[in-house]
mmCIF file of C-alpha atoms in Angstrom:
data_model
loop_
_atom_site.group_PDB
_atom_site.id
_atom_site.type_symbol
_atom_site.label_atom_id
_atom_site.label_comp_id
_atom_site.label_asym_id
_atom_site.label_seq_id
_atom_site.Cartn_x
_atom_site.Cartn_y
_atom_site.Cartn_z
ATOM 1 C CA UNK L 5 -55.366 -100.822 50.117
ATOM 2 C CA UNK L 6 -57.706 -101.039 52.810
ATOM 3 C CA UNK L 7 -58.726 -97.406 53.732
ATOM 4 C CA UNK L 8 -61.085 -98.281 56.404
ATOM 5 C CA UNK L 9 -60.425 -101.481 58.314
ATOM 6 C CA UNK L 10 -62.915 -103.093 61.202
ATOM 7 C CA UNK L 11 -60.352 -105.671 62.511
ATOM 8 C CA UNK L 12 -62.760 -107.654 64.493
ATOM 9 C CA UNK L 13 -65.102 -109.843 62.122
ATOM 10 C CA UNK L 14 -67.228 -111.036 64.992
ATOM 11 C CA UNK L 15 -68.302 -109.825 68.444
ATOM 12 C CA UNK L 16 -70.941 -111.759 70.840
ATOM 13 C CA UNK L 17 -72.136 -109.722 73.621
ATOM 14 C CA UNK L 18 -74.925 -110.524 76.300
ATOM 15 C CA UNK L 19 -78.249 -109.135 76.299
ATOM 16 C CA UNK L 20 -78.253 -105.524 78.111
ATOM 17 C CA UNK L 21 -74.483 -105.128 78.171
ATOM 18 C CA UNK L 22 -72.878 -102.687 75.887
ATOM 19 C CA UNK L 23 -71.347 -103.466 72.523
ATOM 20 C CA UNK L 24 -68.415 -101.686 71.240
ATOM 21 C CA UNK L 25 -67.760 -102.149 67.243
ATOM 22 C CA UNK L 26 -64.469 -100.665 66.330
ATOM 23 C CA UNK L 27 -63.159 -98.994 63.062
ATOM 24 C CA UNK L 28 -59.674 -97.301 62.166
ATOM 25 C CA UNK L 29 -59.114 -95.694 58.931
ATOM 26 C CA UNK L 30 -55.996 -94.569 57.007
ATOM 27 C CA UNK L 31 -56.705 -91.476 54.967
ATOM 28 C CA UNK L 32 -56.579 -87.730 56.441
ATOM 29 C CA UNK L 33 -59.112 -86.775 53.813
ATOM 30 C CA UNK L 34 -62.283 -88.330 55.291
ATOM 31 C CA UNK L 35 -64.524 -85.907 56.849
ATOM 32 C CA UNK L 36 -67.814 -87.673 57.481
ATOM 33 C CA UNK L 37 -68.214 -91.376 59.070
ATOM 34 C CA UNK L 38 -71.157 -93.443 59.081
ATOM 35 C CA UNK L 39 -72.241 -96.718 60.557
ATOM 36 C CA UNK L 40 -74.834 -99.231 58.525
ATOM 37 C CA UNK L 41 -76.341 -102.121 60.082
ATOM 38 C CA UNK L 42 -77.134 -105.284 57.797
ATOM 39 C CA UNK L 43 -79.405 -107.921 58.538
ATOM 40 C CA UNK L 44 -79.176 -111.119 56.101
ATOM 41 C CA UNK L 45 -80.907 -110.990 52.730
ATOM 42 C CA UNK L 46 -81.361 -107.335 53.052
ATOM 43 C CA UNK L 47 -79.479 -104.362 52.179
ATOM 44 C CA UNK L 48 -77.644 -102.159 54.722
ATOM 45 C CA UNK L 49 -79.585 -99.522 56.428
ATOM 46 C CA UNK L 50 -78.059 -96.283 57.840
ATOM 47 C CA UNK L 51 -77.526 -96.114 61.249
ATOM 48 C CA UNK L 52 -75.653 -93.158 62.396
ATOM 49 C CA UNK L 53 -73.180 -90.605 61.147
ATOM 50 C CA UNK L 54 -70.315 -88.163 62.455
ATOM 51 C CA UNK L 55 -68.824 -85.326 61.007
ATOM 52 C CA UNK L 56 -65.052 -85.162 61.453
ATOM 53 C CA UNK L 57 -65.530 -81.874 63.153
ATOM 54 C CA UNK L 58 -66.774 -83.526 66.143
ATOM 55 C CA UNK L 59 -65.666 -86.104 68.410
ATOM 56 C CA UNK L 60 -69.117 -87.466 69.528
ATOM 57 C CA UNK L 61 -72.660 -87.845 68.072
ATOM 58 C CA UNK L 62 -75.678 -89.796 70.148
ATOM 59 C CA UNK L 63 -78.733 -91.246 68.999
ATOM 60 C CA UNK L 64 -80.841 -93.158 71.658
ATOM 61 C CA UNK L 65 -78.812 -96.137 72.229
ATOM 62 C CA UNK L 66 -76.121 -95.544 69.762
ATOM 63 C CA UNK L 67 -73.203 -93.366 70.169
ATOM 64 C CA UNK L 68 -70.500 -93.158 67.703
ATOM 65 C CA UNK L 69 -66.747 -91.539 69.067
ATOM 66 C CA UNK L 70 -64.522 -90.070 66.748
ATOM 67 C CA UNK L 71 -60.198 -89.897 67.826
ATOM 68 C CA UNK L 72 -59.230 -88.242 65.013
ATOM 69 C CA UNK L 73 -55.221 -88.133 66.252
ATOM 70 C CA UNK L 74 -55.810 -91.794 66.207
ATOM 71 C CA UNK L 75 -58.001 -92.411 62.953
ATOM 72 C CA UNK L 76 -60.143 -94.341 65.121
ATOM 73 C CA UNK L 77 -63.909 -94.313 65.415
ATOM 74 C CA UNK L 78 -66.466 -96.818 67.632
ATOM 75 C CA UNK L 79 -70.111 -97.306 67.857
ATOM 76 C CA UNK L 80 -71.530 -97.999 71.332
ATOM 77 C CA UNK L 81 -74.823 -100.015 71.593
ATOM 78 C CA UNK L 82 -76.297 -99.307 75.330
ATOM 79 C CA UNK L 83 -78.041 -101.648 76.176
ATOM 80 C CA UNK L 84 -77.542 -104.182 73.381
ATOM 81 C CA UNK L 85 -80.597 -106.002 72.526
ATOM 82 C CA UNK L 86 -81.036 -109.432 70.457
ATOM 83 C CA UNK L 87 -82.593 -107.298 67.799
ATOM 84 C CA UNK L 88 -79.407 -105.637 67.114
ATOM 85 C CA UNK L 89 -77.763 -108.597 66.078
ATOM 86 C CA UNK L 90 -76.736 -107.730 62.403
ATOM 87 C CA UNK L 91 -73.326 -107.054 60.722
ATOM 88 C CA UNK L 92 -72.136 -103.695 61.135
ATOM 89 C CA UNK L 93 -70.281 -101.750 58.623
ATOM 90 C CA UNK L 94 -68.522 -98.593 59.127
ATOM 91 C CA UNK L 95 -67.927 -96.145 56.144
ATOM 92 C CA UNK L 96 -66.218 -93.083 55.406
ATOM 93 C CA UNK L 97 -66.541 -90.204 53.015
ATOM 94 C CA UNK L 98 -63.410 -88.228 51.149
ATOM 95 C CA UNK L 99 -63.670 -84.509 51.458
ATOM 96 C CA UNK L 100 -64.726 -83.165 47.802
ATOM 97 C CA UNK L 101 -65.560 -86.268 45.997
ATOM 98 C CA UNK L 102 -69.220 -86.151 46.559
ATOM 99 C CA UNK L 103 -71.274 -88.618 47.623
ATOM 100 C CA UNK L 104 -68.532 -91.756 47.380
ATOM 101 C CA UNK L 105 -67.983 -93.726 50.238
ATOM 102 C CA UNK L 106 -65.629 -96.289 51.272
ATOM 103 C CA UNK L 107 -66.535 -99.026 53.449
ATOM 104 C CA UNK L 108 -64.796 -101.536 56.107
ATOM 105 C CA UNK L 109 -65.240 -105.364 55.962
ATOM 106 C CA UNK L 110 -68.216 -105.314 58.371
ATOM 107 C CA UNK L 111 -68.389 -106.896 61.953
ATOM 108 C CA UNK L 112 -70.754 -109.735 62.756
ATOM 109 C CA UNK L 113 -72.585 -108.565 66.458
ATOM 110 C CA UNK L 114 -74.460 -111.438 68.407
ATOM 111 C CA UNK L 115 -76.375 -110.236 71.287
ATOM 112 C CA UNK L 116 -77.347 -113.395 73.002
ATOM 113 C CA UNK L 117 -80.348 -113.290 75.409
ATOM 114 C CA UNK G 18 -89.644 -93.505 52.917
ATOM 115 C CA UNK G 19 -86.972 -93.996 50.218
ATOM 116 C CA UNK G 20 -87.388 -96.763 48.241
ATOM 117 C CA UNK G 21 -84.822 -98.536 46.239
ATOM 118 C CA UNK G 22 -85.559 -101.461 44.341
ATOM 119 C CA UNK G 23 -83.690 -104.604 42.456
ATOM 120 C CA UNK G 24 -85.034 -106.433 39.615
ATOM 121 C CA UNK G 25 -83.953 -109.772 41.214
ATOM 122 C CA UNK G 26 -83.258 -111.022 44.333
ATOM 123 C CA UNK G 27 -81.802 -114.214 43.314
ATOM 124 C CA UNK G 28 -80.072 -115.163 39.939
ATOM 125 C CA UNK G 29 -78.430 -118.150 38.584
ATOM 126 C CA UNK G 30 -76.514 -117.508 35.244
ATOM 127 C CA UNK G 31 -74.085 -119.362 33.298
ATOM 128 C CA UNK G 32 -70.252 -118.809 32.495
ATOM 129 C CA UNK G 33 -70.099 -116.444 29.647
ATOM 130 C CA UNK G 34 -73.625 -115.445 30.031
ATOM 131 C CA UNK G 35 -74.513 -111.544 29.651
ATOM 132 C CA UNK G 36 -76.069 -110.709 33.189
ATOM 133 C CA UNK G 37 -78.434 -107.408 33.627
ATOM 134 C CA UNK G 38 -78.936 -106.106 36.786
ATOM 135 C CA UNK G 39 -81.470 -103.451 37.251
ATOM 136 C CA UNK G 40 -82.110 -100.737 39.930
ATOM 137 C CA UNK G 41 -84.732 -98.354 40.515
ATOM 138 C CA UNK G 42 -85.164 -95.424 43.108
ATOM 139 C CA UNK G 43 -88.228 -93.192 43.561
ATOM 140 C CA UNK G 44 -86.640 -90.448 45.475
ATOM 141 C CA UNK G 45 -85.060 -88.518 42.832
ATOM 142 C CA UNK G 46 -81.770 -89.037 43.875
ATOM 143 C CA UNK G 47 -78.902 -87.818 41.857
ATOM 144 C CA UNK G 48 -76.546 -89.922 42.810
ATOM 145 C CA UNK G 49 -76.460 -94.052 42.496
ATOM 146 C CA UNK G 50 -74.196 -96.507 42.950
ATOM 147 C CA UNK G 51 -73.314 -100.459 42.553
ATOM 148 C CA UNK G 52 -71.345 -102.269 45.135
ATOM 149 C CA UNK G 53 -70.657 -106.083 45.614
ATOM 150 C CA UNK G 54 -70.333 -107.491 49.024
ATOM 151 C CA UNK G 55 -68.096 -110.810 49.756
ATOM 152 C CA UNK G 56 -67.409 -111.980 53.108
ATOM 153 C CA UNK G 57 -64.325 -110.652 54.680
ATOM 154 C CA UNK G 58 -64.235 -107.732 51.851
ATOM 155 C CA UNK G 59 -67.111 -105.651 53.128
ATOM 156 C CA UNK G 60 -69.015 -103.399 50.351
ATOM 157 C CA UNK G 61 -66.887 -102.385 47.315
ATOM 158 C CA UNK G 62 -67.679 -99.945 45.040
ATOM 159 C CA UNK G 63 -67.973 -101.217 41.163
ATOM 160 C CA UNK G 64 -69.503 -97.808 39.649
ATOM 161 C CA UNK G 65 -71.612 -94.784 40.486
ATOM 162 C CA UNK G 66 -73.095 -92.146 38.504
ATOM 163 C CA UNK G 67 -74.188 -88.460 39.737
ATOM 164 C CA UNK G 68 -76.357 -87.723 36.769
ATOM 165 C CA UNK G 69 -77.814 -89.369 33.995
ATOM 166 C CA UNK G 70 -75.611 -90.663 31.375
ATOM 167 C CA UNK G 71 -72.590 -90.292 33.668
ATOM 168 C CA UNK G 72 -70.966 -92.680 34.999
ATOM 169 C CA UNK G 73 -67.468 -93.155 37.200
ATOM 170 C CA UNK G 74 -65.508 -96.338 37.813
ATOM 171 C CA UNK G 75 -65.224 -97.260 41.521
ATOM 172 C CA UNK G 76 -62.714 -99.426 42.861
ATOM 173 C CA UNK G 77 -63.202 -102.726 41.058
ATOM 174 C CA UNK G 78 -64.934 -101.974 37.707
ATOM 175 C CA UNK G 79 -63.163 -104.491 35.544
ATOM 176 C CA UNK G 80 -65.736 -107.025 33.994
ATOM 177 C CA UNK G 81 -68.881 -104.628 34.585
ATOM 178 C CA UNK G 82 -70.406 -101.746 32.777
ATOM 179 C CA UNK G 83 -73.217 -99.470 33.492
ATOM 180 C CA UNK G 84 -76.278 -97.644 32.132
ATOM 181 C CA UNK G 85 -78.370 -94.639 33.093
ATOM 182 C CA UNK G 86 -80.482 -93.605 30.635
ATOM 183 C CA UNK G 87 -83.051 -92.041 33.087
ATOM 184 C CA UNK G 88 -82.450 -90.584 36.455
ATOM 185 C CA UNK G 89 -84.626 -93.087 38.494
ATOM 186 C CA UNK G 90 -82.983 -96.230 36.965
ATOM 187 C CA UNK G 91 -79.284 -97.641 36.977
ATOM 188 C CA UNK G 92 -78.361 -100.482 35.599
ATOM 189 C CA UNK G 93 -75.279 -102.930 36.077
ATOM 190 C CA UNK G 94 -74.278 -105.413 33.020
ATOM 191 C CA UNK G 95 -71.801 -108.200 33.240
ATOM 192 C CA UNK G 96 -70.401 -108.705 30.003
ATOM 193 C CA UNK G 97 -69.493 -112.075 29.991
ATOM 194 C CA UNK G 98 -70.181 -113.460 33.490
ATOM 195 C CA UNK G 99 -67.569 -115.529 35.226
ATOM 196 C CA UNK G 100 -67.771 -117.510 38.458
ATOM 197 C CA UNK G 101 -65.716 -115.037 40.383
ATOM 198 C CA UNK G 102 -68.547 -112.651 39.729
ATOM 199 C CA UNK G 103 -70.656 -114.799 42.097
ATOM 200 C CA UNK G 104 -71.502 -112.156 44.715
ATOM 201 C CA UNK G 105 -74.259 -110.342 46.386
ATOM 202 C CA UNK G 106 -74.682 -107.206 44.214
ATOM 203 C CA UNK G 107 -76.410 -103.923 46.029
ATOM 204 C CA UNK G 108 -77.605 -100.967 44.452
ATOM 205 C CA UNK G 109 -77.799 -97.437 46.629
ATOM 206 C CA UNK G 110 -79.126 -94.091 45.984
ATOM 207 C CA UNK G 111 -78.530 -90.740 47.647
ATOM 208 C CA UNK G 112 -78.829 -86.830 47.559
ATOM 209 C CA UNK G 113 -76.219 -84.871 47.817
ATOM 210 C CA UNK G 114 -72.708 -85.904 50.167
ATOM 211 C CA UNK G 115 -74.489 -87.920 52.826
ATOM 212 C CA UNK G 116 -76.119 -91.308 53.673
ATOM 213 C CA UNK G 117 -76.901 -93.670 51.124
ATOM 214 C CA UNK G 118 -80.116 -95.784 50.858
ATOM 215 C CA UNK G 119 -79.569 -99.268 49.888
ATOM 216 C CA UNK G 120 -82.040 -101.958 47.826
ATOM 217 C CA UNK G 121 -82.345 -105.047 49.285
ATOM 218 C CA UNK G 122 -79.796 -106.952 47.209
ATOM 219 C CA UNK G 123 -79.019 -109.680 44.264
ATOM 220 C CA UNK G 124 -77.315 -112.442 44.998
ATOM 221 C CA UNK G 125 -75.917 -113.988 41.661
ATOM 222 C CA UNK G 126 -74.414 -117.292 41.285
ATOM 223 C CA UNK G 127 -72.443 -117.899 38.054
ATOM 224 C CA UNK G 128 -71.923 -121.606 37.192
#
């Protein structure tokens, strides 16, 4: 039972354009969502997060949007750069279960010069 | 900066061997986690710990055990390694209920 789903295994974008990575979830008890970025042969690094009481959070080139009614969140990267090429994981936290996170399958982003 | 280190980057073991993967964090975090990453499956939680000598099963604990004797150290043990345990193993630590900080991972191959 995949509670957090990233249905696109890969995405290719031209440098300077917008990258949009999507994530769907099924559990209404999720109260906090995070995006992680992972380069090959390295551990994931935290990128940006959003509380379920908000619908948008922005940090520089990265913006996360949350649509609770649709149980959908997205990560926008504008403008995309070749260094953004990595695997991006969406993660969600269940209310009242401490720091435990549920991760999606990941989307591999390739930004072409 | 938070630092999470894992004892090996690459490991090759034979079927049936007992395998120890060590993880150490230097930020005095209460929470520590072990995941495995497989293509198309993302990160799956094996075990986690909220305190010394405390452990809880994650989503895929079968075939694994853990040990947390000191706050900074969390060990993952494969009692009898099998080929389906070939994977990337990632350790993470965190304080409270927010983001987790990951180590570089151990690529384990069981032959």
